[in-house]
Coordinates of C-alpha atoms in Angstrom, one line a residue:
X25 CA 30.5 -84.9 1.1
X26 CA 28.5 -87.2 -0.7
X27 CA 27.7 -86.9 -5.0
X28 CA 23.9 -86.4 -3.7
X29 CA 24.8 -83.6 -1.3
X30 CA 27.2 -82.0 -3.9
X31 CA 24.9 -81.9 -6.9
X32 CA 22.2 -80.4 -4.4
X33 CA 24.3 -77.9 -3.2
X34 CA 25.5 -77.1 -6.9
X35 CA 21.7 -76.6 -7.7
X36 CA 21.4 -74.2 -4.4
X37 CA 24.3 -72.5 -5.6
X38 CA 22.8 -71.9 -9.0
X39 CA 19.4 -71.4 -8.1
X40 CA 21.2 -68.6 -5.3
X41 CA 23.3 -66.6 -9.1
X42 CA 20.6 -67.4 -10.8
X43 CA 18.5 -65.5 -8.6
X44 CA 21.1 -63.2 -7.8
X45 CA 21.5 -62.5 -11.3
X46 CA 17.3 -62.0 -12.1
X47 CA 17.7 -59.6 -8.9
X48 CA 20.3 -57.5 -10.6
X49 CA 18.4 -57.9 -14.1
X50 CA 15.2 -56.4 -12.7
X51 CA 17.3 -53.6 -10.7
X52 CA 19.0 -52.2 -13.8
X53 CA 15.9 -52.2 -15.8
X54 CA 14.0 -50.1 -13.2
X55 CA 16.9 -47.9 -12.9
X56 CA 16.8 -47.6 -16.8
X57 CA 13.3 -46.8 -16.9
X58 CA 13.6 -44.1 -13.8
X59 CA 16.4 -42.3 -15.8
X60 CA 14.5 -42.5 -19.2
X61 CA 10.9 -42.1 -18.7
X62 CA 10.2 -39.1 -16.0
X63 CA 7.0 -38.7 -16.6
X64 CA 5.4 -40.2 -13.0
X65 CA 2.7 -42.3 -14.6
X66 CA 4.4 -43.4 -18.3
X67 CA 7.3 -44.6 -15.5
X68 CA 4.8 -46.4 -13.1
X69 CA 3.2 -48.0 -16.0
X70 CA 6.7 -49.3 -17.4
X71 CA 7.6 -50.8 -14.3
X72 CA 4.1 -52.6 -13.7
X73 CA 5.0 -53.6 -17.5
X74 CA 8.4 -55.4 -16.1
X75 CA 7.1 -56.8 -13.3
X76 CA 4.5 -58.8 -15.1
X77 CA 7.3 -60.1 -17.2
X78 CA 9.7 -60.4 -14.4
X79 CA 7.4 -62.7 -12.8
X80 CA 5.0 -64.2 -15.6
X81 CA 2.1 -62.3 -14.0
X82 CA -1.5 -62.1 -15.7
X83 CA -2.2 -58.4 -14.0
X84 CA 0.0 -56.0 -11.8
X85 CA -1.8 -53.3 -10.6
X86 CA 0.2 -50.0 -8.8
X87 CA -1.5 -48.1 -6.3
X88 CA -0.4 -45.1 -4.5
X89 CA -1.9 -42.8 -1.7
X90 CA -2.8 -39.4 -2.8
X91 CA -0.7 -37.1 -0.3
X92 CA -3.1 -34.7 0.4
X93 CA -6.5 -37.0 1.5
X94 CA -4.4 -39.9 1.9
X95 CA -7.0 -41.8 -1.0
X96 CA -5.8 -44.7 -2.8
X97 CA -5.5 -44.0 -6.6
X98 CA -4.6 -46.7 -8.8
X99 CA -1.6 -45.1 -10.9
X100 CA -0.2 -48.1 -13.2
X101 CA -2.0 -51.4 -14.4
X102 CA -0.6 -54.2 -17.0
X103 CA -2.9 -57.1 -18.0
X104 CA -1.7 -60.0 -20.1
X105 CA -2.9 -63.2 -21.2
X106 CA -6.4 -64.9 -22.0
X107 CA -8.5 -64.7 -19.1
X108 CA -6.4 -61.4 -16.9
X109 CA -9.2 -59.0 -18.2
X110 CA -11.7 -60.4 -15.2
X111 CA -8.8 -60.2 -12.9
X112 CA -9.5 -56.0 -13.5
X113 CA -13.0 -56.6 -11.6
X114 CA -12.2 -58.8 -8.8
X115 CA -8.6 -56.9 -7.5
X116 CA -10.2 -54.6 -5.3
X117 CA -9.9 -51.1 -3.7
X118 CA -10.4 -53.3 -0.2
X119 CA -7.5 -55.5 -1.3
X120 CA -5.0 -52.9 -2.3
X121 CA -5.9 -51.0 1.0
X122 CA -5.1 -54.4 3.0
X123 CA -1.9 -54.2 0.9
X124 CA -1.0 -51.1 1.7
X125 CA -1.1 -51.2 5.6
X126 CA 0.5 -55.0 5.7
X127 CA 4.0 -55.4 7.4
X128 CA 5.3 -57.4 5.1
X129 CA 4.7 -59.1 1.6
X130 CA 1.2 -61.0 1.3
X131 CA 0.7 -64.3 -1.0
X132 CA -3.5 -64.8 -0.9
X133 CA -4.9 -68.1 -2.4
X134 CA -7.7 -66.7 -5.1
X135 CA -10.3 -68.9 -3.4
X136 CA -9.8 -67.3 0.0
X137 CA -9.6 -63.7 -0.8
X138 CA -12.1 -63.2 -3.7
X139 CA -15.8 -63.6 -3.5
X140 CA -17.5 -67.0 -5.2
X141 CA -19.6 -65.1 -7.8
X142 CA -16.2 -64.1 -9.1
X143 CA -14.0 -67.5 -9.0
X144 CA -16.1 -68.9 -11.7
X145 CA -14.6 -66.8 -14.3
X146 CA -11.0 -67.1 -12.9
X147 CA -8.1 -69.9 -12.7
X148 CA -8.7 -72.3 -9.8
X149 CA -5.4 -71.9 -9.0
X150 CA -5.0 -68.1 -8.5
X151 CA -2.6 -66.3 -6.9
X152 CA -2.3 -62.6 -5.4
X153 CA 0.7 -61.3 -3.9
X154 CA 0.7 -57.4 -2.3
X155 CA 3.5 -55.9 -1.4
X156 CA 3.8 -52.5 0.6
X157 CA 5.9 -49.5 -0.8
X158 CA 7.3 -48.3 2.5
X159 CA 9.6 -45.7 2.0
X160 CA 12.5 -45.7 5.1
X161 CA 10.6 -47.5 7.9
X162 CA 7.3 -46.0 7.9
X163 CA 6.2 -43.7 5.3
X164 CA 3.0 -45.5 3.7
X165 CA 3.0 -44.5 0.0
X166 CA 1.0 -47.7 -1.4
X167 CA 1.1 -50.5 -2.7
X168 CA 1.7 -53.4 -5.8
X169 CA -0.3 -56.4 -6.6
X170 CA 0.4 -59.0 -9.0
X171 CA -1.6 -62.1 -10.0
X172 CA -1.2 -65.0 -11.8
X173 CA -2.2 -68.9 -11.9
X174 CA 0.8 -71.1 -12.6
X175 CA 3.5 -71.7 -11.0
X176 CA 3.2 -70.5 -7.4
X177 CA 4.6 -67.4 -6.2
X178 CA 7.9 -68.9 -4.0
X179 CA 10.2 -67.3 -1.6
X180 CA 12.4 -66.3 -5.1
X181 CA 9.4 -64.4 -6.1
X182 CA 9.0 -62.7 -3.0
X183 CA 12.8 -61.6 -3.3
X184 CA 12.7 -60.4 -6.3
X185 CA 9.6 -58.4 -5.4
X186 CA 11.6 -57.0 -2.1
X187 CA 14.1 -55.8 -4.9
X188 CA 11.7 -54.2 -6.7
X189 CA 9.8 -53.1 -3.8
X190 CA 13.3 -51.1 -2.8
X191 CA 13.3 -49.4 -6.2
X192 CA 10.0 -48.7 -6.5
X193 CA 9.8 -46.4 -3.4
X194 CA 12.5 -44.4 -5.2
X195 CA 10.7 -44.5 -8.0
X196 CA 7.5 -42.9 -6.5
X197 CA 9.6 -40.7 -4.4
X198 CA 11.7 -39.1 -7.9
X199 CA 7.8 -39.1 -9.8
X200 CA 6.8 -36.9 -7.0
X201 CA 9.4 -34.6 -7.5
X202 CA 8.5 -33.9 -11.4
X203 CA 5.0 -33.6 -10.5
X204 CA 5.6 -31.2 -8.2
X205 CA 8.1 -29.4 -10.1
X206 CA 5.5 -29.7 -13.1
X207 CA 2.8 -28.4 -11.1
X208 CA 4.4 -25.2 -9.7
X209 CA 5.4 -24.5 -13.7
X210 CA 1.7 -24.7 -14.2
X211 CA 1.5 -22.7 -11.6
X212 CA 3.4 -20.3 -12.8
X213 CA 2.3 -20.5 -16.5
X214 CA -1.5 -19.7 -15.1
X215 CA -0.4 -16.5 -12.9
X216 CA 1.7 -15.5 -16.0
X217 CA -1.9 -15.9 -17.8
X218 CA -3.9 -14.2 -15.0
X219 CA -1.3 -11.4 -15.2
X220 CA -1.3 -11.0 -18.9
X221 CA -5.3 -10.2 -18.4
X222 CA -4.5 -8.1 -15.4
X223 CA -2.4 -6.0 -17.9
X224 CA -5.0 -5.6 -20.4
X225 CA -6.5 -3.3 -17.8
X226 CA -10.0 -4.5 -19.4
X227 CA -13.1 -3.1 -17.8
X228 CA -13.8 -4.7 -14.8
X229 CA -16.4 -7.8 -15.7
X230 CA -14.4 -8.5 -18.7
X231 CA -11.4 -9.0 -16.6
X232 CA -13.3 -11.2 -14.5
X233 CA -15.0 -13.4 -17.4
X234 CA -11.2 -13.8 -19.0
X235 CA -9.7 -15.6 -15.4
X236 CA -12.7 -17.4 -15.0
X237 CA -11.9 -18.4 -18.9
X238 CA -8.5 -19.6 -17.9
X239 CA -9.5 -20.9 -14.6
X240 CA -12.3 -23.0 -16.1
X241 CA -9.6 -24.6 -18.7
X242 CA -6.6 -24.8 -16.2
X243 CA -8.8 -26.9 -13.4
X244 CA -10.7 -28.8 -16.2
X245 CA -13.8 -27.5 -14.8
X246 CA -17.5 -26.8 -16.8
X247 CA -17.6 -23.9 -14.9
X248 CA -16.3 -21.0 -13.2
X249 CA -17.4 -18.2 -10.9
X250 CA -16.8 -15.2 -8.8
X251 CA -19.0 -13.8 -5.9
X252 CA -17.8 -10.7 -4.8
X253 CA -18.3 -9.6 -1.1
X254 CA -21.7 -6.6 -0.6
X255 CA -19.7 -4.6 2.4
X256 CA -23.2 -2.8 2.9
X257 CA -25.1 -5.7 3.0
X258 CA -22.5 -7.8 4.1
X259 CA -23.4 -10.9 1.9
X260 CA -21.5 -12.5 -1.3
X261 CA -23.4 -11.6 -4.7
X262 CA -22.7 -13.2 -8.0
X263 CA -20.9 -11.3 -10.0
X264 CA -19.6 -13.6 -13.1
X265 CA -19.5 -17.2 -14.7
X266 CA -18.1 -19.0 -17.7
X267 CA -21.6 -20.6 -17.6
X268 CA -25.3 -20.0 -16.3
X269 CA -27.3 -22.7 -16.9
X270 CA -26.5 -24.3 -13.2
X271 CA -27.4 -21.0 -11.4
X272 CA -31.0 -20.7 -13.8
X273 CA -32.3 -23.7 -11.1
X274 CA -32.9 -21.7 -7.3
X275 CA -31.6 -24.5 -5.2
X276 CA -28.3 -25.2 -7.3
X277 CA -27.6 -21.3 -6.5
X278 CA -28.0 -21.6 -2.8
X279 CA -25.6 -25.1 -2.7
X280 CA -23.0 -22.5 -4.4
X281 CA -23.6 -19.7 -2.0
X282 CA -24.0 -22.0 1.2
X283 CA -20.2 -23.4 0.2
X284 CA -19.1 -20.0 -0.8
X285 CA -19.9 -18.6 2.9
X286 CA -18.4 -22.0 4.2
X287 CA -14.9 -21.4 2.8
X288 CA -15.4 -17.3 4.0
X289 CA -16.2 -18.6 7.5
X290 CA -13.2 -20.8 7.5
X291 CA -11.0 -18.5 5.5
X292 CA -9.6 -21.4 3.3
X293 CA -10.3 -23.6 0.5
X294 CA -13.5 -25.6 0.3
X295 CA -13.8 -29.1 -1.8
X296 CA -16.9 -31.1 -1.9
X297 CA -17.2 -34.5 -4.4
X298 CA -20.1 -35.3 -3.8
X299 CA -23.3 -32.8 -4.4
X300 CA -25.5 -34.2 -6.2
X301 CA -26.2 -35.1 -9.8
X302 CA -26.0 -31.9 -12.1
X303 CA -24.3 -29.8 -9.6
X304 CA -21.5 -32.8 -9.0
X305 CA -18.4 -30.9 -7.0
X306 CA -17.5 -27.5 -6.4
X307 CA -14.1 -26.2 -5.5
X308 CA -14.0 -22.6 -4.1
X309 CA -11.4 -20.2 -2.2
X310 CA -12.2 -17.0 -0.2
X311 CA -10.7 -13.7 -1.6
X312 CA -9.1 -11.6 1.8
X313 CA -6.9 -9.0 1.2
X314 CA -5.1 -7.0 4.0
X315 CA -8.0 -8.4 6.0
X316 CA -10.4 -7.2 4.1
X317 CA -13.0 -9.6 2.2
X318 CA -13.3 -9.4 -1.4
X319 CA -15.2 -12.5 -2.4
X320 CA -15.1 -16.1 -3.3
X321 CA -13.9 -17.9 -6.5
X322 CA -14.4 -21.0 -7.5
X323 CA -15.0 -23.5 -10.1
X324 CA -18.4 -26.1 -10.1
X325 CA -18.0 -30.1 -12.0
X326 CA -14.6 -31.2 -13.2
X327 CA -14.2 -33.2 -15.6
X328 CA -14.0 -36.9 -15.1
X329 CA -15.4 -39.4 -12.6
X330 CA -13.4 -38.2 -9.8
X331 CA -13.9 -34.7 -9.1
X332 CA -11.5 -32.2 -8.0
X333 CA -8.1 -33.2 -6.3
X334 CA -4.9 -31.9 -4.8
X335 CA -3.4 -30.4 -7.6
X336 CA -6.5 -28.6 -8.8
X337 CA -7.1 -26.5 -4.6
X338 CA -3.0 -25.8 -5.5
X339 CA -4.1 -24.2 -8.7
X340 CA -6.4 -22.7 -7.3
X341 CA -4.5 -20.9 -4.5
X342 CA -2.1 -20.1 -7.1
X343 CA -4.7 -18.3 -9.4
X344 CA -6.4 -16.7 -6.0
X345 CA -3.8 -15.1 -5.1
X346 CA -3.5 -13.1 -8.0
X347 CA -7.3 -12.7 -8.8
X348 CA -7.8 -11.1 -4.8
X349 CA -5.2 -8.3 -6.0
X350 CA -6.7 -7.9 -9.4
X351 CA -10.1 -7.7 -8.0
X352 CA -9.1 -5.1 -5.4
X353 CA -7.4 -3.2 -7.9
X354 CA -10.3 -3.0 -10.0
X355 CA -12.6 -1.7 -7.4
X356 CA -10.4 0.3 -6.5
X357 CA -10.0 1.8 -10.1
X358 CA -13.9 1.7 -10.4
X359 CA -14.1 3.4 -7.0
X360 CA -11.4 6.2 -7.8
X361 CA -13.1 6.8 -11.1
X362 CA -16.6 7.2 -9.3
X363 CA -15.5 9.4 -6.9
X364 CA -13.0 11.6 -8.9
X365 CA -13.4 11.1 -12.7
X366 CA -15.2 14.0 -12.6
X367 CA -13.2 15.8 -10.7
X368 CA -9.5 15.9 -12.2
X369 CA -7.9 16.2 -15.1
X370 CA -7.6 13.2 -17.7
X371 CA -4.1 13.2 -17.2
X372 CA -4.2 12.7 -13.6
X373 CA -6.7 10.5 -13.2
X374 CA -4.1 8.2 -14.9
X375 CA -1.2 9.2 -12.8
X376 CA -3.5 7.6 -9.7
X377 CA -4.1 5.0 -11.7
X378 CA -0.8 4.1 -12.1
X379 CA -0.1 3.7 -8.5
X380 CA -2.1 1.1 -7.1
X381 CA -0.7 0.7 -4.3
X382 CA -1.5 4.3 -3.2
X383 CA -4.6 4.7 -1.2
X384 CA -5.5 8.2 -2.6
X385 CA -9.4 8.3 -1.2
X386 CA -8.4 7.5 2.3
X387 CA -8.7 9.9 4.9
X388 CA -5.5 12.0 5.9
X389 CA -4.4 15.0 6.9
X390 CA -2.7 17.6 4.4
X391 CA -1.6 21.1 4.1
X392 CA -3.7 22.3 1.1
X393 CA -5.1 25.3 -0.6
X394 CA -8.7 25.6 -1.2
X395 CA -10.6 27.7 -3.5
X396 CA -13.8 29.0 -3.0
X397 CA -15.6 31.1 -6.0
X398 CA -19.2 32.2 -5.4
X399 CA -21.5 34.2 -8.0
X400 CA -22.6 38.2 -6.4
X401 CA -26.5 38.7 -6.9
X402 CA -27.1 34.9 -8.1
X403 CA -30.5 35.3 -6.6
X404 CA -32.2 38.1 -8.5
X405 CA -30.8 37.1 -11.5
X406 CA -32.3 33.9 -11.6
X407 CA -35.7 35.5 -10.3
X408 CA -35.6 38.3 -13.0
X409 CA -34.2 35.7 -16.1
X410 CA -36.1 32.8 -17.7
X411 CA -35.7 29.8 -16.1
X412 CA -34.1 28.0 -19.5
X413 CA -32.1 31.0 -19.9
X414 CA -30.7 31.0 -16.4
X415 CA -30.2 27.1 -16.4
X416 CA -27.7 27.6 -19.6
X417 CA -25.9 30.5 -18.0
X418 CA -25.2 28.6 -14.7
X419 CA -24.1 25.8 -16.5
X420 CA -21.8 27.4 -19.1
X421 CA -20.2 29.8 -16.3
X422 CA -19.7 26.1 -14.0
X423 CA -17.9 23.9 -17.2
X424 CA -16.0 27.2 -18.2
X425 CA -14.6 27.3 -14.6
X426 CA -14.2 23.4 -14.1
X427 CA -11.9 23.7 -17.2
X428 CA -9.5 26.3 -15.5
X429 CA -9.8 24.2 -12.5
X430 CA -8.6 21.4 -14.4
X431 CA -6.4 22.8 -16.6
X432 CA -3.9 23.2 -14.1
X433 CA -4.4 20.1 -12.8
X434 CA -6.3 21.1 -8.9
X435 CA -9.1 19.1 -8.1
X436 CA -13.2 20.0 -8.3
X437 CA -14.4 19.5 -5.3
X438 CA -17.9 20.2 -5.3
X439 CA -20.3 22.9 -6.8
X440 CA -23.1 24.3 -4.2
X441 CA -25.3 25.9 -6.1
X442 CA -23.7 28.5 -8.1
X443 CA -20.8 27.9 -6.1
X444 CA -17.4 26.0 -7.0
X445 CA -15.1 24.6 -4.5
X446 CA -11.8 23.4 -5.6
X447 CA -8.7 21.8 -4.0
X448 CA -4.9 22.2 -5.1
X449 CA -2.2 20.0 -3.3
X450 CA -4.4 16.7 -3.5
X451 CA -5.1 13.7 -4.3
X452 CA -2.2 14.0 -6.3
X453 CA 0.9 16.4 -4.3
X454 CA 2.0 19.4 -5.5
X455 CA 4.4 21.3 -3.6
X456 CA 3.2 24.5 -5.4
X457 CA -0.2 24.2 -4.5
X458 CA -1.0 28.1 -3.7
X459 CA 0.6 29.3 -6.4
X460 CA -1.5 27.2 -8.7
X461 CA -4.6 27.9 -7.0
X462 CA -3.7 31.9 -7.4
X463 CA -3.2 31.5 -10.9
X464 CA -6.1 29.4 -11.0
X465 CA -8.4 32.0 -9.3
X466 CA -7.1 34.9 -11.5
X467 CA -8.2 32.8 -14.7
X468 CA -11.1 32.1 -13.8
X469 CA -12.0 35.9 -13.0
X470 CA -11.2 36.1 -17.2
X471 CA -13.1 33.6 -18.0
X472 CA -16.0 34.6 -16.2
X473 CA -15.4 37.9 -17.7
X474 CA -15.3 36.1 -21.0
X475 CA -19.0 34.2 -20.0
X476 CA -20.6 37.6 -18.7
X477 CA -19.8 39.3 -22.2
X478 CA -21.1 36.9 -24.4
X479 CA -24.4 36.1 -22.1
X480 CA -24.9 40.1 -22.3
X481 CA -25.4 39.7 -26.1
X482 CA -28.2 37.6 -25.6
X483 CA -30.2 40.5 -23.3
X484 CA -29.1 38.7 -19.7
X485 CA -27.3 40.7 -17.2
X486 CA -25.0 38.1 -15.6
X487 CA -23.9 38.2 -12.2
X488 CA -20.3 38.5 -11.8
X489 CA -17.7 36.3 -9.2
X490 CA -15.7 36.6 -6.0
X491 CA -12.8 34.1 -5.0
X492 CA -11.4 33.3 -2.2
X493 CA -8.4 31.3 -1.5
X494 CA -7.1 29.6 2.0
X495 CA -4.3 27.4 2.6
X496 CA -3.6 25.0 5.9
X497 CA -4.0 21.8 7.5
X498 CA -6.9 19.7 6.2
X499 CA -8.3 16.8 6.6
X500 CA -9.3 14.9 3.0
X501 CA -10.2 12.1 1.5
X502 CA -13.5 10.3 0.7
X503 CA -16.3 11.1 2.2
X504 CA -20.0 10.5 3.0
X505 CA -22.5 7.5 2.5
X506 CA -23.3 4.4 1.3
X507 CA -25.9 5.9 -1.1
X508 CA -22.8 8.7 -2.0
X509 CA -19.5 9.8 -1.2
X510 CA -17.3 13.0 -2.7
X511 CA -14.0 13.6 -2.4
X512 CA -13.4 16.6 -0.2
X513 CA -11.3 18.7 2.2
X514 CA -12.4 19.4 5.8
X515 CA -10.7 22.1 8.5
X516 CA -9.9 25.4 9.5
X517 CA -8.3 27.0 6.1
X518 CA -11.4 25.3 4.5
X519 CA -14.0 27.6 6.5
X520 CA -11.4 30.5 6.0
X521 CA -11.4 30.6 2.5
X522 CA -15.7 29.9 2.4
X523 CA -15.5 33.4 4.7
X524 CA -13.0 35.2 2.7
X525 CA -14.8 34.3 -0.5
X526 CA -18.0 35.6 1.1
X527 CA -16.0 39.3 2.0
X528 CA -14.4 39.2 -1.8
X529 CA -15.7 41.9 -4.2
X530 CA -16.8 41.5 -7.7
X531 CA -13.6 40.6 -9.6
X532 CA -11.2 40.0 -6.6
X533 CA -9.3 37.5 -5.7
X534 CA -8.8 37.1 -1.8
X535 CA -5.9 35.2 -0.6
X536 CA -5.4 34.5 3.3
X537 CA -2.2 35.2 5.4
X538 CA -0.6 31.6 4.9
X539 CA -1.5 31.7 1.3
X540 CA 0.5 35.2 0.9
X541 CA 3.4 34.0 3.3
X542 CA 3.8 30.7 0.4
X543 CA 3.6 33.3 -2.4
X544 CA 4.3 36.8 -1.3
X545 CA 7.3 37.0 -3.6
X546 CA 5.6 35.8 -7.1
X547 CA 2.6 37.8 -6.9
X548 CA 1.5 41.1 -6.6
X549 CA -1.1 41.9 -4.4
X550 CA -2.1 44.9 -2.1
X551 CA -3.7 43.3 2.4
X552 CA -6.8 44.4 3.0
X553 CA -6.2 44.4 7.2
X554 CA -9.2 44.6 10.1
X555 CA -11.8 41.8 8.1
X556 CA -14.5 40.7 10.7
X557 CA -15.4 37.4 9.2
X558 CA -18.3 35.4 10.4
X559 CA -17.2 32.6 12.8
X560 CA -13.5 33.8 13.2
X561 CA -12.8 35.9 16.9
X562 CA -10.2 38.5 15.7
X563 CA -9.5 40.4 12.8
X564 CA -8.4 38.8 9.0
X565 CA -5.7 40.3 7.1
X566 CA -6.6 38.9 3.7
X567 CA -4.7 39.9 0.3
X568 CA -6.4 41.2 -2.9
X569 CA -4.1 39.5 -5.5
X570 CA -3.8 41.5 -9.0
X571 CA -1.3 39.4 -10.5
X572 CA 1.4 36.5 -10.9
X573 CA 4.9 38.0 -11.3
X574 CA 6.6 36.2 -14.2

């Protein structure tokens, strides 16, 4: 071997370590920065950082393919030196897409990849090289472009970009991770948030104004809203939002409906970027419950150029999930109160608010006891009383017997007339249900004695009260209209005890034959056999009942 051939194979040699030796240079700072800075884009951007200085790059810009839509988003840019800050304009979106999809790593002369208006402003000599991140053999997650004027990028270049290129894919791969594991903690932190105003247990449209509240801030969006689902009319009505300017113009308000019925029809979450110039994007989900639709929320113009994204329709699943339950608990509540805060006690109204998960107004069947109590000669006295007069008797004789009724905790089912119907076993169950409906009837026949007494001292002649008092199998729940519904008992031992009340004396308490069998040996009471009772084919053995045995 010749001196020539030595010394040239000396210089390969270094040229090979010195290579060898950038190689493991650039490795170990990559590896530092992926073990230091977890944070996806503060990483990115310190890599981009060593790269340019790596390889004496004006500009490295590092792009990566949303995983969702698949959308190039630039991630991580360094500039440096005089004249990089035009290189910003003229690196494309089209470039770093050709990037992303080549097979291997690109080196582009300025002149042939850039248009002329730009080449003016930049180095005659310019230099772009894109290289793929390619994670395994064909997983596309984007891409890295450098640029510079002088010297050439060379095959040592490329190498050390193939390094980097190796470490990068990691890189993305690990930064993925913590944003995922940062996003389901936000995740979390916002239903802890939506649950914390769940617990409140604030009337209904407050409840609704404080998620939209934290939606609003949580998505970064000027507005939020929720249209809940008309089951009569079968169409979504707006029902609150963090803001109502938008919704003051007619044809924003049907964009927002139209999308709102779009993500109903498709039963998932609806994203659109591009609306229009006040109303810019709208992000919405459908609210279905046990297949039941309770509306749509959503959110209307994030903030920023480039509307809602990925992360923002996971939040919003996340917060949907929770706001379908807390809506349909709130109707519910609303609906229980409707139908029966009037018609139990306080105290148990919040027993059956306290199970939620109970469906107290459907339709079941039960064995109940009814009461029926029914005012003797109602008629004439009205006729022979002033009108006023009779109007205030009625009524104090109806709340004196609603508070017995309630007092021990039975239910009010309805008043016809003069009449009061109450229930005892439901919504709530009591296993002592004729007992309490005996004690119940025997109180009110005080009371009322109590009403009649006084009203005589103001020159009325009150009519006194029968009761009767059925127990069997009945059919309950809520019942009735759209326009109104009532909780109330249906059956047999429902029409029994109307009949038996109808044969009861002035001052008795009637009880039937099942009620009795329940009870026989805590009350005192005396049958009354061979009753002929309208609708009923044989003879009633009903029980006149004096007193509860202590």
């Amino acid at each position: 071997m010749d001196k020539d051939t030595d010394k040239e194979t000396t210089i390969a040699l270094r040229e090979k370590l010195d290579l060898r030796r950038k190689e493991l240079d650039l490795t170990m700072k990559i590896d530092r920065i992926r073990d230091t800075v977890p944070e996806p884009t503060a990483m990115l951007t310190a890599i981009a950082n060593v790269l340019v200085d790596q390889l004496h790059a004006n500009l490295c810009l590092l792009c990566l393919l949303e995983r969702e839509t698949g959308e190039l988003e630039l991630k991580a840019f360094t500039n440096r030196g005089e004249r990089s800050g035009p290189l910003e304009q003229v690196v494309t979106r089209e470039l770093a897409e050709r990037a992303v999809y080549a097979d291997e790593i690109l080196i582009w002369e300025g002149r042939d990849v850039l248009p002329e208006s730009d080449l003016a402003q930049l180095p005659d000599d310019l230099q772009l090289v894109a290289v793929p991140i390619i994670m395994g053999t064909d997983e596309r997650l984007g891409a890295l472009l450098l640029a510079r004027s002088q010297p050439p990028f060379g095959p040592g270049d490329v190498a050390l970009l193939e390094t980097a290129e190796c470490q990068i894919d990691s890189a993305v791969v690990q930064g993925y991770a913590y944003y995922d594991l940062q996003q389901r903690n936000k995740e979390l932190e916002t239903i802890y948030r939506v649950d914390r105003v769940r617990d409140q247990h604030l009337p209904f449209d407050d409840m609704l104004n404080a998620v939209l509240q934290e939606l609003r801030v949580v998505i970064q969006a000027e507005m939020g809203f929720v249209m809940l689902y008309n089951q009569t009319e079968h169409r979504l009505e707006l029902r609150a939002t963090t803001h109502d300017d938008i919704f003051r113009v007619s044809p924003h308000y049907e964009i927002v409906d139209r999308l709102a019925n779009e993500a109903l029809e498709k039963a998932d979450v609806i994203c659109h970027n591009d609306l229009g110039t006040t109303l810019r994007s709208m992000l919405c989900i459908p609210l279905i419950l046990r297949d039941e639709i309770i509306g749509v929320l959503g959110v209307v113009n994030r903030y920023g150029p480039r509307g809602f994204r990925g992360e923002d329709r996971r939040l919003l699943r996340a917060i949907g999930s929770q706001m379908d339950t807390a809506i349909f608990e709130s109707l519910e509540r609303r609906r229980l109160r409707q139908v029966l805060g009037r018609s139990v006690d306080p105290r148990v109204m919040e027993r059956l608010l306290a199970n939620p998960d109970v469906e107290f107004l459907k339709g079941e069947r039960l064995v109940l006891t009814v009461l029926f109590a029914d005012m003797r000669g109602s008629t004439s006295l009205s006729e022979r009383t002033d009108p006023e007069l009779s109007v205030g008797f009625i009524n104090d004789y109806l709340g004196r017997m609603t508070e017995v009724i309630l007092s021990h905790e039975g239910t009010l089912d309805k008043f016809v007339g003069d009449e009061v119907v109450a229930l005892f076993g439901a919504p709530v169950p009591q296993s002592d249900h004729a007992l309490r409906a005996v004690r119940v009837g025997l109180e009110m026949q005080a009371a009322h004695q109590a009403v009649m007494d006084e009203w005589r001292a103001r020159d009325i002649e009150p009519a006194p009260i029968g009761i009767g008092i059925a127990t069997g199998e009945l059919t309950v729940g809520e019942m009735g209209c759209p326009q109104r519904t009532d909780y109330t008992a249906i059956g047999r031992a429902a029409n029994l005890g109307s009949r038996i009340c109808g044969v009861a004396q002035a001052g008795q308490v009637l009880i039937s034959q099942a009620t009795y069998d329940l009870i026989s040996d805590q009350v005192e009471a005396t049958p009354i056999t061979g009753l002929r009772l309208k609708g009923v084919d044989h003879d009633v053995t009903a029980y006149d009942v004096r007193r509860v045995l202590e």
